[in-house]
Tab-separated table of C-alpha atoms in Angstrom:
chain	number	residue	atom	x	y	z
A	281	LYS	CA	-72.966	-10.116	-7.430
A	282	ASN	CA	-73.209	-8.551	-3.633
A	283	GLU	CA	-74.057	-4.684	-3.736
A	284	VAL	CA	-71.502	-3.399	-2.370
A	285	GLU	CA	-68.560	-5.643	-2.727
A	286	GLN	CA	-64.820	-4.252	-0.747
A	287	SER	CA	-61.246	-5.206	-1.709
A	288	PRO	CA	-58.765	-7.155	-0.102
A	289	GLN	CA	-60.548	-9.338	1.336
A	290	ASN	CA	-57.454	-9.802	4.555
A	291	LEU	CA	-54.948	-7.387	4.682
A	292	THR	CA	-51.431	-7.478	6.904
A	293	ALA	CA	-49.737	-4.944	7.005
A	294	GLN	CA	-46.226	-3.317	8.909
A	295	GLU	CA	-46.483	-0.787	11.182
A	296	GLY	CA	-45.981	2.515	9.697
A	297	GLU	CA	-47.428	1.072	6.293
A	298	PHE	CA	-49.019	3.216	3.769
A	299	ILE	CA	-53.048	1.538	3.534
A	300	THR	CA	-55.956	0.792	1.381
A	301	ILE	CA	-59.501	-0.848	1.277
A	302	ASN	CA	-61.250	-0.531	-1.969
A	303	CYS	CA	-65.144	-0.513	-1.973
A	304	SER	CA	-67.895	-0.890	-5.234
A	305	TYR	CA	-70.633	-0.403	-5.121
A	306	SER	CA	-73.742	-0.815	-7.820
A	307	VAL	CA	-76.332	0.603	-6.647
A	308	GLY	CA	-77.753	4.218	-6.642
A	309	ILE	CA	-76.480	5.659	-3.302
A	310	SER	CA	-76.985	9.051	-0.994
A	311	ALA	CA	-74.492	8.205	1.000
A	312	LEU	CA	-71.665	6.066	1.868
A	313	HIS	CA	-69.929	5.269	5.410
A	314	TRP	CA	-66.738	3.583	6.729
A	315	LEU	CA	-67.408	1.597	9.435
A	316	GLN	CA	-64.606	0.028	12.130
A	317	GLN	CA	-65.330	-3.241	14.115
A	318	HIS	CA	-62.361	-3.767	16.798
A	319	PRO	CA	-61.732	-7.454	17.661
A	320	GLY	CA	-64.147	-7.245	21.294
A	321	GLY	CA	-66.999	-7.098	18.372
A	322	GLY	CA	-68.560	-3.140	18.589
A	323	ILE	CA	-69.098	-1.081	15.434
A	324	VAL	CA	-68.344	2.538	15.455
A	325	SER	CA	-68.951	5.253	12.266
A	326	LEU	CA	-65.432	6.544	10.263
A	327	PHE	CA	-67.361	8.285	7.390
A	328	MET	CA	-69.881	9.338	6.254
A	329	LEU	CA	-69.554	10.661	2.700
A	330	SER	CA	-71.731	11.606	-0.263
A	331	SER	CA	-68.551	13.240	-2.894
A	332	GLY	CA	-64.891	14.058	-2.334
A	333	LYS	CA	-62.748	13.507	0.349
A	334	LYS	CA	-62.786	13.410	4.328
A	335	LYS	CA	-59.699	13.198	6.789
A	336	HIS	CA	-59.951	12.855	10.613
A	337	GLY	CA	-56.938	12.136	11.485
A	338	ARG	CA	-54.538	9.765	10.102
A	339	LEU	CA	-57.452	8.498	8.380
A	340	ILE	CA	-58.453	9.648	4.386
A	341	ALA	CA	-61.921	8.329	2.360
A	342	THR	CA	-62.681	9.330	-0.773
A	343	ILE	CA	-64.898	8.179	-3.451
A	344	ASN	CA	-65.950	8.869	-6.587
A	345	ILE	CA	-69.760	8.478	-7.797
A	346	GLN	CA	-68.992	8.514	-11.370
A	347	GLU	CA	-67.128	4.801	-10.846
A	348	LYS	CA	-68.482	4.015	-7.886
A	349	HIS	CA	-65.766	3.482	-6.114
A	350	SER	CA	-64.742	4.297	-2.472
A	351	SER	CA	-61.901	4.058	-0.553
A	352	LEU	CA	-60.493	3.969	2.602
A	353	HIS	CA	-56.733	4.669	3.402
A	354	ILE	CA	-55.215	5.088	6.945
A	355	THR	CA	-51.373	6.822	7.244
A	356	ALA	CA	-48.240	6.031	9.000
A	357	SER	CA	-50.538	2.560	10.399
A	358	HIS	CA	-50.240	1.670	14.168
A	359	PRO	CA	-51.014	-1.755	15.516
A	360	ARG	CA	-53.829	-0.151	17.031
A	361	ASP	CA	-55.231	0.587	14.066
A	362	SER	CA	-56.130	-3.661	13.735
A	363	ALA	CA	-59.890	-4.223	13.051
A	364	VAL	CA	-62.394	-4.861	10.107
A	365	TYR	CA	-62.705	-2.248	7.715
A	366	ILE	CA	-66.809	-2.168	6.976
A	367	CYS	CA	-68.049	0.186	3.821
A	368	ALA	CA	-72.000	0.591	4.230
A	369	ALA	CA	-73.981	1.831	0.940
A	370	ARG	CA	-76.780	4.307	1.823
A	371	GLY	CA	-79.395	4.400	-0.710
A	372	GLY	CA	-83.587	3.785	-1.250
A	373	SER	CA	-86.702	5.548	-0.363
A	374	GLN	CA	-85.928	4.816	3.762
A	375	GLY	CA	-82.164	5.605	3.562
A	376	ASN	CA	-81.414	1.441	4.381
A	377	LEU	CA	-77.908	0.509	4.525
A	378	ILE	CA	-76.228	-2.710	2.188
A	379	PHE	CA	-73.607	-3.578	4.154
A	380	GLY	CA	-70.041	-4.822	2.164
A	381	LYS	CA	-68.540	-8.088	3.834
A	382	GLY	CA	-65.267	-5.995	5.086
A	383	THR	CA	-61.643	-6.133	5.111
A	384	LYS	CA	-60.293	-7.825	8.112
A	385	LEU	CA	-56.636	-5.458	8.624
A	386	SER	CA	-54.065	-6.842	10.954
A	387	VAL	CA	-50.937	-4.627	11.487
A	388	LYS	CA	-47.452	-5.170	12.717
A	389	PRO	CA	-44.911	-3.527	14.895
B	320	ASN	CA	-76.080	9.534	27.158
B	321	ALA	CA	-75.764	5.910	27.238
B	322	GLY	CA	-75.930	5.747	22.948
B	323	VAL	CA	-78.215	3.071	22.265
B	324	THR	CA	-77.300	-0.587	24.438
B	325	GLN	CA	-78.574	-3.946	23.621
B	326	THR	CA	-78.987	-6.760	26.536
B	327	PRO	CA	-78.316	-9.404	26.736
B	328	LYS	CA	-74.754	-9.648	25.678
B	329	PHE	CA	-74.997	-13.587	24.857
B	330	GLN	CA	-77.385	-15.716	24.749
B	331	VAL	CA	-77.841	-20.014	24.799
B	332	LEU	CA	-81.226	-21.287	23.327
B	333	LYS	CA	-82.846	-24.721	22.867
B	334	THR	CA	-84.460	-24.798	19.247
B	335	GLY	CA	-87.705	-24.320	19.843
B	336	GLN	CA	-87.567	-21.661	22.453
B	337	SER	CA	-87.951	-17.845	22.082
B	338	MET	CA	-86.907	-15.325	23.172
B	339	THR	CA	-86.530	-10.909	23.545
B	340	LEU	CA	-83.344	-8.942	21.910
B	341	GLN	CA	-83.842	-5.993	24.134
B	342	CYS	CA	-82.759	-2.746	22.078
B	343	ALA	CA	-82.638	0.909	23.843
B	344	GLN	CA	-81.669	4.477	22.877
B	345	ASP	CA	-81.713	7.462	24.816
B	346	MET	CA	-80.808	10.370	21.676
B	347	ASN	CA	-84.089	10.144	20.573
B	348	HIS	CA	-83.930	8.865	16.957
B	349	GLU	CA	-86.400	8.142	14.784
B	350	TYR	CA	-84.535	5.802	13.156
B	351	MET	CA	-84.111	2.255	14.097
B	352	SER	CA	-82.942	-0.571	12.603
B	353	TRP	CA	-82.034	-4.560	13.385
B	354	TYR	CA	-79.340	-5.877	11.523
B	355	ARG	CA	-77.470	-10.182	12.316
B	356	GLN	CA	-73.397	-10.910	10.924
B	357	ASP	CA	-72.013	-13.808	10.769
B	358	PRO	CA	-69.198	-15.110	9.173
B	359	GLY	CA	-68.112	-14.612	5.664
B	360	MET	CA	-71.288	-11.914	5.010
B	361	GLY	CA	-71.850	-8.718	5.765
B	362	LEU	CA	-74.484	-7.068	7.846
B	363	ARG	CA	-77.583	-8.361	7.334
B	364	LEU	CA	-80.959	-5.974	8.272
B	365	ILE	CA	-83.378	-8.464	10.098
B	366	HIS	CA	-86.092	-5.911	10.574
B	367	TYR	CA	-86.100	-1.865	10.833
B	368	SER	CA	-88.493	1.438	11.732
B	369	VAL	CA	-88.654	4.920	10.964
B	370	GLY	CA	-90.758	5.939	14.383
B	371	ALA	CA	-93.413	5.345	16.901
B	372	GLY	CA	-95.630	2.259	15.149
B	373	ILE	CA	-94.074	2.132	12.267
B	374	THR	CA	-92.229	-0.580	11.385
B	375	ASP	CA	-91.095	-2.753	7.643
B	376	GLN	CA	-89.291	-5.669	7.287
B	377	GLY	CA	-85.373	-5.537	5.584
B	378	GLU	CA	-83.605	-8.141	3.191
B	379	VAL	CA	-83.813	-11.537	6.149
B	380	PRO	CA	-86.920	-10.875	8.180
B	381	ASN	CA	-88.357	-14.485	8.681
B	382	GLY	CA	-88.227	-16.155	12.316
B	383	TYR	CA	-88.262	-12.855	13.464
B	384	ASN	CA	-91.300	-10.293	14.981
B	385	VAL	CA	-90.571	-6.361	16.029
B	386	SER	CA	-92.852	-4.478	17.324
B	387	ARG	CA	-91.651	-0.127	18.294
B	388	SER	CA	-94.588	0.634	20.870
B	389	THR	CA	-91.785	4.186	21.822
B	390	THR	CA	-89.304	6.279	20.844
B	391	GLU	CA	-86.679	4.558	22.161
B	392	ASP	CA	-87.033	0.873	22.671
B	393	PHE	CA	-87.008	-1.284	19.485
B	394	PRO	CA	-87.356	-5.457	20.915
B	395	LEU	CA	-86.783	-8.435	17.946
B	396	ARG	CA	-88.335	-11.413	19.001
B	397	LEU	CA	-87.924	-14.395	18.054
B	398	LEU	CA	-90.760	-17.077	17.959
B	399	SER	CA	-89.371	-20.657	17.801
B	400	ALA	CA	-85.349	-20.338	17.427
B	401	ALA	CA	-83.925	-22.297	15.076
B	402	PRO	CA	-79.800	-23.067	14.354
B	403	SER	CA	-79.460	-21.026	11.305
B	404	GLN	CA	-80.631	-18.416	13.897
B	405	THR	CA	-77.333	-18.826	15.449
B	406	SER	CA	-75.726	-15.143	15.267
B	407	VAL	CA	-74.328	-11.682	16.233
B	408	TYR	CA	-77.191	-9.447	16.488
B	409	PHE	CA	-76.562	-5.179	16.590
B	410	CYS	CA	-79.601	-2.957	16.267
B	411	ALA	CA	-79.073	0.440	15.382
B	412	SER	CA	-80.768	4.037	14.945
B	413	ARG	CA	-80.181	6.866	13.877
B	414	ALA	CA	-81.634	10.684	13.020
B	415	SER	CA	-84.548	10.466	10.890
B	416	GLY	CA	-82.758	11.991	7.470
B	417	ILE	CA	-80.992	9.676	5.128
B	418	SER	CA	-77.683	12.097	5.684
B	419	ASN	CA	-77.466	10.971	9.277
B	420	THR	CA	-74.854	9.442	11.471
B	421	GLN	CA	-75.673	5.439	12.569
B	422	TYR	CA	-74.956	5.281	15.824
B	423	PHE	CA	-74.809	0.708	16.950
B	424	GLY	CA	-75.363	-1.107	19.639
B	425	PRO	CA	-72.717	-3.398	21.542
B	426	GLY	CA	-73.965	-6.776	19.932
B	427	THR	CA	-75.861	-9.312	20.932
B	428	ARG	CA	-74.102	-13.194	20.490
B	429	LEU	CA	-76.818	-16.017	20.427
B	430	THR	CA	-76.197	-19.024	20.184
B	431	VAL	CA	-79.148	-21.823	19.409
B	432	LEU	CA	-78.632	-25.877	20.420
Protein backbone atom coordinates (compact mmCIF):
# COMPACT_ATOMS: atom_id res chain seq x y z
CA LYS A 1 0.00 0.00 0.00
CA ASN A 2 1.36 3.42 -0.95
CA GLU A 3 1.96 5.75 1.95
CA VAL A 4 0.24 8.60 0.11
CA GLU A 5 -2.85 7.84 -1.94
CA GLN A 6 -4.69 10.27 -4.19
CA SER A 7 -8.07 10.04 -5.81
CA PRO A 8 -9.25 10.27 -8.45
CA GLN A 9 -6.36 9.49 -10.80
CA ASN A 10 -8.02 11.37 -13.64
CA LEU A 11 -10.73 13.99 -13.55
CA THR A 12 -12.55 15.76 -16.36
CA ALA A 13 -14.75 18.72 -15.54
CA GLN A 14 -16.72 21.40 -17.34
CA GLU A 15 -15.69 25.00 -16.89
CA GLY A 16 -17.31 26.45 -13.78
CA GLU A 17 -17.64 23.18 -11.90
CA PHE A 18 -16.52 22.71 -8.28
CA ILE A 19 -13.67 20.21 -8.10
CA THR A 20 -12.39 18.09 -5.22
CA ILE A 21 -9.21 16.04 -5.15
CA ASN A 22 -8.56 13.79 -2.18
CA CYS A 23 -5.37 12.66 -0.47
CA SER A 24 -4.96 10.06 2.26
CA TYR A 25 -1.72 9.25 4.01
CA SER A 26 -0.62 6.53 6.38
CA VAL A 27 2.55 8.07 7.81
CA GLY A 28 3.05 10.58 10.58
CA ILE A 29 3.56 13.98 9.04
CA SER A 30 4.70 17.45 9.96
CA ALA A 31 3.01 19.03 6.95
CA LEU A 32 1.00 18.19 3.85
CA HIS A 33 1.78 19.81 0.53
CA TRP A 34 -0.30 20.36 -2.56
CA LEU A 35 1.67 20.91 -5.75
CA GLN A 36 0.67 21.73 -9.32
CA GLN A 37 2.44 20.42 -12.40
CA HIS A 38 1.52 21.96 -15.75
CA PRO A 39 1.91 20.15 -19.08
CA GLY A 40 5.26 21.88 -19.57
CA GLY A 41 6.49 19.94 -16.56
CA GLY A 42 7.29 22.61 -14.00
CA ILE A 43 6.18 21.94 -10.41
CA VAL A 44 4.97 24.73 -8.13
CA SER A 45 3.89 24.59 -4.54
CA LEU A 46 0.25 25.60 -3.97
CA PHE A 47 -0.19 24.97 -0.26
CA MET A 48 1.62 23.68 2.75
CA LEU A 49 -0.60 22.95 5.74
CA SER A 50 -0.41 21.12 9.01
CA SER A 51 -3.91 21.83 10.30
CA GLY A 52 -7.22 23.37 9.32
CA LYS A 53 -7.76 25.10 6.04
CA LYS A 54 -5.99 27.47 3.66
CA LYS A 55 -7.40 29.50 0.78
CA HIS A 56 -5.70 31.18 -2.15
CA GLY A 57 -7.96 32.66 -4.76
CA ARG A 58 -10.22 29.88 -6.07
CA LEU A 59 -8.18 27.14 -4.41
CA ILE A 60 -8.91 25.78 -0.95
CA ALA A 61 -6.96 23.10 0.89
CA THR A 62 -8.13 21.34 4.03
CA ILE A 63 -6.58 18.74 6.27
CA ASN A 64 -7.97 16.44 8.96
CA ILE A 65 -5.02 15.21 11.03
CA GLN A 66 -7.05 12.64 12.98
CA GLU A 67 -8.39 11.03 9.79
CA LYS A 68 -5.07 11.49 7.90
CA HIS A 69 -6.89 13.04 5.00
CA SER A 70 -6.58 16.22 2.95
CA SER A 71 -8.63 17.69 0.16
CA LEU A 72 -7.91 20.26 -2.53
CA HIS A 73 -10.93 22.15 -3.83
CA ILE A 74 -11.13 24.35 -6.90
CA THR A 75 -14.13 26.62 -7.15
CA ALA A 76 -15.42 27.92 -10.51
CA SER A 77 -12.93 25.80 -12.43
CA HIS A 78 -11.34 27.18 -15.59
CA PRO A 79 -9.47 25.51 -18.47
CA ARG A 80 -6.23 27.07 -17.20
CA ASP A 81 -6.62 24.92 -14.07
CA SER A 82 -5.89 21.88 -16.24
CA ALA A 83 -2.79 20.29 -14.72
CA VAL A 84 -1.60 17.43 -12.57
CA TYR A 85 -2.17 18.05 -8.86
CA ILE A 86 0.17 16.25 -6.51
CA CYS A 87 -0.20 15.63 -2.80
CA ALA A 88 2.99 15.16 -0.75
CA ALA A 89 3.43 14.30 2.91
CA ARG A 90 6.39 15.71 4.78
CA GLY A 91 7.67 13.50 7.57
CA GLY A 92 10.70 11.91 9.18
CA SER A 93 13.57 13.62 10.92
CA GLN A 94 14.75 15.39 7.77
CA GLY A 95 11.32 16.35 6.52
CA ASN A 96 11.64 14.47 3.23
CA LEU A 97 8.55 14.46 1.02
CA ILE A 98 6.57 11.33 0.10
CA PHE A 99 4.51 11.94 -3.02
CA GLY A 100 1.18 10.68 -4.25
CA LYS A 101 0.91 9.64 -7.90
CA GLY A 102 -0.97 12.76 -8.86
CA THR A 103 -4.43 13.60 -10.20
CA LYS A 104 -4.66 14.70 -13.81
CA LEU A 105 -7.34 17.37 -14.13
CA SER A 106 -8.76 18.48 -17.44
CA VAL A 107 -11.24 21.35 -17.48
CA LYS A 108 -13.23 21.68 -20.72
CA PRO A 109 -14.56 25.05 -21.90
CA ASN B 1 16.47 35.50 -8.03
CA ALA B 2 16.70 32.70 -10.58
CA GLY B 3 15.37 30.20 -8.02
CA VAL B 4 16.35 26.60 -8.77
CA THR B 5 18.02 26.02 -12.12
CA GLN B 6 18.80 22.73 -13.82
CA THR B 7 20.89 21.89 -16.85
CA PRO B 8 20.51 20.37 -19.33
CA LYS B 9 16.77 20.37 -20.10
CA PHE B 10 17.08 17.32 -22.34
CA GLN B 11 19.74 14.64 -22.66
CA VAL B 12 20.11 11.39 -24.60
CA LEU B 13 22.73 8.90 -23.45
CA LYS B 14 23.84 5.50 -24.56
CA THR B 15 23.94 2.64 -22.07
CA GLY B 16 27.14 2.76 -20.06
CA GLN B 17 27.83 6.46 -20.55
CA SER B 18 28.24 8.72 -17.57
CA MET B 19 27.00 12.26 -17.10
CA THR B 20 26.26 14.90 -14.50
CA LEU B 21 22.95 16.70 -14.10
CA GLN B 22 23.53 20.17 -12.73
CA CYS B 23 21.40 21.88 -10.10
CA ALA B 24 21.92 25.30 -8.56
CA GLN B 25 19.89 27.58 -6.31
CA ASP B 26 20.44 31.21 -5.34
CA MET B 27 18.19 31.35 -2.28
CA ASN B 28 20.83 30.20 0.24
CA HIS B 29 18.77 27.11 1.02
CA GLU B 30 20.36 24.44 3.18
CA TYR B 31 18.20 21.54 2.03
CA MET B 32 18.49 20.28 -1.55
CA SER B 33 17.16 17.10 -3.10
CA TRP B 34 16.92 15.13 -6.32
CA TYR B 35 13.81 13.26 -7.47
CA ARG B 36 12.92 11.16 -10.46
CA GLN B 37 9.45 11.10 -11.98
CA ASP B 38 8.28 8.07 -13.95
CA PRO B 39 4.90 7.46 -15.61
CA GLY B 40 2.32 6.08 -13.21
CA MET B 41 4.51 6.70 -10.19
CA GLY B 42 4.90 9.55 -7.79
CA LEU B 43 8.11 11.51 -7.53
CA ARG B 44 10.73 9.44 -5.75
CA LEU B 45 13.63 10.77 -3.72
CA ILE B 46 17.08 9.81 -5.01
CA HIS B 47 19.47 11.73 -2.74
CA TYR B 48 19.25 14.74 -0.49
CA SER B 49 21.52 17.13 1.36
CA VAL B 50 20.91 19.17 4.50
CA GLY B 51 23.94 21.38 3.98
CA ALA B 52 27.33 21.69 2.33
CA GLY B 53 29.37 18.54 2.87
CA ILE B 54 26.36 16.48 4.02
CA THR B 55 24.47 14.10 1.74
CA ASP B 56 22.25 11.10 2.30
CA GLN B 57 20.39 8.48 0.31
CA GLY B 58 16.72 8.60 -0.46
CA GLU B 59 14.36 5.91 -1.69
CA VAL B 60 16.09 5.07 -5.01
CA PRO B 61 19.81 5.92 -4.77
CA ASN B 62 21.34 3.04 -6.73
CA GLY B 63 23.26 4.13 -9.82
CA TYR B 64 23.51 7.76 -8.71
CA ASN B 65 26.11 9.78 -6.82
CA VAL B 66 25.88 13.25 -5.34
CA SER B 67 28.16 15.72 -3.62
CA ARG B 68 27.57 19.11 -2.01
CA SER B 69 30.71 21.19 -1.93
CA THR B 70 28.85 24.53 -1.83
CA THR B 71 25.47 25.66 -0.55
CA GLU B 72 24.43 26.65 -4.08
CA ASP B 73 25.21 23.52 -6.11
CA PHE B 74 24.01 19.93 -5.87
CA PRO B 75 25.02 17.89 -8.95
CA LEU B 76 23.67 14.40 -9.63
CA ARG B 77 26.04 11.96 -11.32
CA LEU B 78 25.03 8.91 -13.30
CA LEU B 79 28.00 6.61 -13.18
CA SER B 80 27.04 4.13 -15.92
CA ALA B 81 23.69 4.95 -17.46
CA ALA B 82 21.09 2.22 -17.87
CA PRO B 83 17.76 2.27 -19.74
CA SER B 84 16.01 2.01 -16.34
CA GLN B 85 17.31 5.49 -15.59
CA THR B 86 15.25 7.00 -18.39
CA SER B 87 13.13 9.48 -16.48
CA VAL B 88 12.48 13.12 -15.73
CA TYR B 89 14.71 14.42 -12.97
CA PHE B 90 13.79 17.28 -10.66
CA CYS B 91 16.01 19.13 -8.25
CA ALA B 92 14.45 21.01 -5.34
CA SER B 93 15.51 23.18 -2.44
CA ARG B 94 14.10 24.71 0.72
CA ALA B 95 15.31 26.58 3.75
CA SER B 96 16.17 24.46 6.78
CA GLY B 97 13.29 23.70 9.05
CA ILE B 98 10.70 21.21 7.96
CA SER B 99 7.94 23.79 7.70
CA ASN B 100 9.36 25.63 4.72
CA THR B 101 8.10 25.63 1.15
CA GLN B 102 10.03 23.50 -1.32
CA TYR B 103 11.00 25.02 -4.67
CA PHE B 104 11.48 22.85 -7.73
CA GLY B 105 13.71 23.24 -10.75
CA PRO B 106 12.28 22.94 -14.28
CA GLY B 107 13.40 19.33 -14.72
CA THR B 108 15.75 17.38 -16.96
CA ARG B 109 14.32 14.81 -19.35
CA LEU B 110 16.85 11.99 -19.71
CA THR B 111 16.64 9.15 -22.21
CA VAL B 112 19.06 6.23 -22.04
CA LEU B 113 19.21 4.09 -25.17
